[in-house]
Amino acid sequence: ATKWCDDGIYLLASQPVDKCQSQDGAESALQEIERYLETANQHKLTDLNGIWRDYESVLTQDLRDQVDKVFQKQLSMQEMFEKRRVSLKKLAAKQTRPVQPVAPRPEAIIKSPMSSPG
């Protein structure tokens, strides 16, 4: 779980900001994050109370503290990923320009040279 967190933090840190500013770059970065998060179930600590219960006989206070730190690190990392996902989704959204209605231009009155005084 610790390695998964560290790898995730590295992934976020290694995404170039300038690449994420374009729509295609944002979509690519978003897909990269989505693929990484799909591996969460294999690596994350999900049931802290279950860990305490299942390993009660072998958990020292140091190990409990370490497991707790990893759990907190996961929560922090998930928050970072969620914030990045929200911002990338905004950038990746198809930007359509609003159509502004324009009144038709009145035709310019063209005077023929014959009708000019003179």
mmCIF file of C-alpha atoms in Angstrom:
data_model
loop_
_atom_site.group_PDB
_atom_site.id
_atom_site.type_symbol
_atom_site.label_atom_id
_atom_site.label_comp_id
_atom_site.label_asym_id
_atom_site.label_seq_id
_atom_site.Cartn_x
_atom_site.Cartn_y
_atom_site.Cartn_z
ATOM 1 C CA ALA A 1 0.000 0.000 0.000
ATOM 2 C CA THR A 2 2.871 2.369 0.766
ATOM 3 C CA LYS A 3 4.503 1.681 -2.588
ATOM 4 C CA TRP A 4 1.167 2.212 -4.366
ATOM 5 C CA CYS A 5 0.799 5.599 -2.641
ATOM 6 C CA ASP A 6 4.365 6.600 -3.464
ATOM 7 C CA ASP A 7 3.921 5.549 -7.102
ATOM 8 C CA GLY A 8 0.681 7.525 -7.301
ATOM 9 C CA ILE A 9 2.265 10.642 -5.874
ATOM 10 C CA TYR A 10 5.117 10.264 -8.360
ATOM 11 C CA LEU A 11 2.589 9.906 -11.187
ATOM 12 C CA LEU A 12 0.901 13.165 -10.225
ATOM 13 C CA ALA A 13 4.219 14.955 -9.813
ATOM 14 C CA SER A 14 5.555 13.709 -13.159
ATOM 15 C CA GLN A 15 2.623 14.936 -15.260
ATOM 16 C CA PRO A 16 3.916 18.046 -17.026
ATOM 17 C CA VAL A 17 1.710 21.032 -16.304
ATOM 18 C CA ASP A 18 2.090 22.503 -19.806
ATOM 19 C CA LYS A 19 0.927 19.223 -21.362
ATOM 20 C CA CYS A 20 -2.222 19.282 -19.218
ATOM 21 C CA GLN A 21 -3.228 22.740 -20.454
ATOM 22 C CA SER A 22 -4.365 21.519 -23.866
ATOM 23 C CA GLN A 23 -7.562 19.545 -24.265
ATOM 24 C CA ASP A 24 -5.741 16.490 -25.669
ATOM 25 C CA GLY A 25 -3.077 16.650 -22.974
ATOM 26 C CA ALA A 26 -5.701 16.906 -20.248
ATOM 27 C CA GLU A 27 -7.576 13.909 -21.665
ATOM 28 C CA SER A 28 -4.353 11.896 -21.809
ATOM 29 C CA ALA A 29 -3.407 12.796 -18.223
ATOM 30 C CA LEU A 30 -6.935 11.999 -17.063
ATOM 31 C CA GLN A 31 -6.803 8.564 -18.703
ATOM 32 C CA GLU A 32 -3.434 7.930 -17.066
ATOM 33 C CA ILE A 33 -4.923 8.746 -13.648
ATOM 34 C CA GLU A 34 -8.018 6.625 -14.289
ATOM 35 C CA ARG A 35 -5.871 3.614 -15.242
ATOM 36 C CA TYR A 36 -3.796 4.028 -12.101
ATOM 37 C CA LEU A 37 -6.844 4.304 -9.854
ATOM 38 C CA GLU A 38 -8.216 1.064 -11.333
ATOM 39 C CA THR A 39 -5.401 -0.738 -9.503
ATOM 40 C CA ALA A 40 -6.509 0.652 -6.128
ATOM 41 C CA ASN A 41 -8.453 -2.405 -4.998
ATOM 42 C CA GLN A 42 -5.360 -4.581 -5.310
ATOM 43 C CA HIS A 43 -3.138 -2.327 -3.207
ATOM 44 C CA LYS A 44 -5.100 -0.172 -0.804
ATOM 45 C CA LEU A 45 -5.818 -0.750 2.853
ATOM 46 C CA THR A 46 -9.592 -0.619 3.001
ATOM 47 C CA ASP A 47 -10.760 -1.941 6.357
ATOM 48 C CA LEU A 48 -8.590 -0.571 9.132
ATOM 49 C CA ASN A 49 -10.736 -2.124 11.873
ATOM 50 C CA GLY A 50 -10.476 -5.486 10.108
ATOM 51 C CA ILE A 51 -6.692 -5.213 10.076
ATOM 52 C CA TRP A 52 -6.647 -4.442 13.800
ATOM 53 C CA ARG A 53 -8.956 -7.399 14.466
ATOM 54 C CA ASP A 54 -7.253 -9.916 12.146
ATOM 55 C CA TYR A 55 -3.696 -9.122 13.206
ATOM 56 C CA GLU A 56 -4.298 -8.145 16.815
ATOM 57 C CA SER A 57 -1.980 -10.831 18.154
ATOM 58 C CA VAL A 58 1.051 -9.723 16.129
ATOM 59 C CA LEU A 59 0.573 -5.961 15.871
ATOM 60 C CA THR A 60 2.944 -4.009 18.041
ATOM 61 C CA GLN A 61 2.330 -0.344 18.694
ATOM 62 C CA ASP A 62 5.007 0.543 16.126
ATOM 63 C CA LEU A 63 3.288 -1.563 13.468
ATOM 64 C CA ARG A 64 -0.103 -0.075 14.365
ATOM 65 C CA ASP A 65 1.356 3.414 14.009
ATOM 66 C CA GLN A 66 2.905 2.510 10.654
ATOM 67 C CA VAL A 67 -0.365 1.021 9.337
ATOM 68 C CA ASP A 68 -2.206 4.115 10.508
ATOM 69 C CA LYS A 69 0.304 6.366 8.697
ATOM 70 C CA VAL A 70 -0.136 4.376 5.493
ATOM 71 C CA PHE A 71 -3.904 4.638 5.803
ATOM 72 C CA GLN A 72 -3.670 8.415 6.275
ATOM 73 C CA LYS A 73 -1.271 8.665 3.342
ATOM 74 C CA GLN A 74 -3.818 6.838 1.177
ATOM 75 C CA LEU A 75 -6.518 9.299 2.168
ATOM 76 C CA SER A 76 -4.273 12.262 1.346
ATOM 77 C CA MET A 77 -3.262 10.744 -1.966
ATOM 78 C CA GLN A 78 -6.876 10.037 -2.920
ATOM 79 C CA GLU A 79 -7.727 13.659 -2.175
ATOM 80 C CA MET A 80 -4.877 14.827 -4.427
ATOM 81 C CA PHE A 81 -6.014 12.493 -7.203
ATOM 82 C CA GLU A 82 -9.613 13.684 -6.905
ATOM 83 C CA LYS A 83 -8.591 17.344 -7.117
ATOM 84 C CA ARG A 84 -6.460 16.628 -10.182
ATOM 85 C CA ARG A 85 -9.278 14.649 -11.799
ATOM 86 C CA VAL A 86 -11.722 17.515 -11.310
ATOM 87 C CA SER A 87 -9.358 20.062 -12.843
ATOM 88 C CA LEU A 88 -8.428 17.767 -15.744
ATOM 89 C CA LYS A 89 -12.084 17.015 -16.473
ATOM 90 C CA LYS A 90 -12.718 20.747 -16.772
ATOM 91 C CA LEU A 91 -9.791 21.140 -19.149
ATOM 92 C CA ALA A 92 -10.698 18.034 -21.157
ATOM 93 C CA ALA A 93 -14.318 19.065 -21.612
ATOM 94 C CA LYS A 94 -15.134 20.106 -25.117
ATOM 95 C CA GLN A 95 -14.935 23.847 -25.153
ATOM 96 C CA THR A 96 -17.615 25.246 -27.397
ATOM 97 C CA ARG A 97 -17.667 28.897 -28.151
ATOM 98 C CA PRO A 98 -20.985 30.546 -27.536
ATOM 99 C CA VAL A 99 -22.772 31.658 -30.665
ATOM 100 C CA GLN A 100 -23.662 35.290 -30.408
ATOM 101 C CA PRO A 101 -26.626 36.355 -32.498
ATOM 102 C CA VAL A 102 -25.883 39.253 -34.765
ATOM 103 C CA ALA A 103 -28.499 41.482 -36.381
ATOM 104 C CA PRO A 104 -28.251 41.584 -40.155
ATOM 105 C CA ARG A 105 -26.453 44.589 -41.529
ATOM 106 C CA PRO A 106 -28.661 46.924 -43.471
ATOM 107 C CA GLU A 107 -27.666 47.029 -47.083
ATOM 108 C CA ALA A 108 -25.724 50.158 -47.866
ATOM 109 C CA ILE A 109 -27.698 52.382 -50.189
ATOM 110 C CA ILE A 110 -25.716 52.512 -53.329
ATOM 111 C CA LYS A 111 -26.279 55.646 -55.319
ATOM 112 C CA SER A 112 -25.694 55.374 -58.964
ATOM 113 C CA PRO A 113 -23.400 57.990 -60.478
ATOM 114 C CA MET A 114 -26.259 59.099 -62.708
ATOM 115 C CA SER A 115 -28.399 60.256 -59.821
ATOM 116 C CA SER A 116 -25.796 62.461 -58.215
ATOM 117 C CA PRO A 117 -26.358 66.177 -58.623
ATOM 118 C CA GLY A 118 -24.097 67.875 -60.807
#
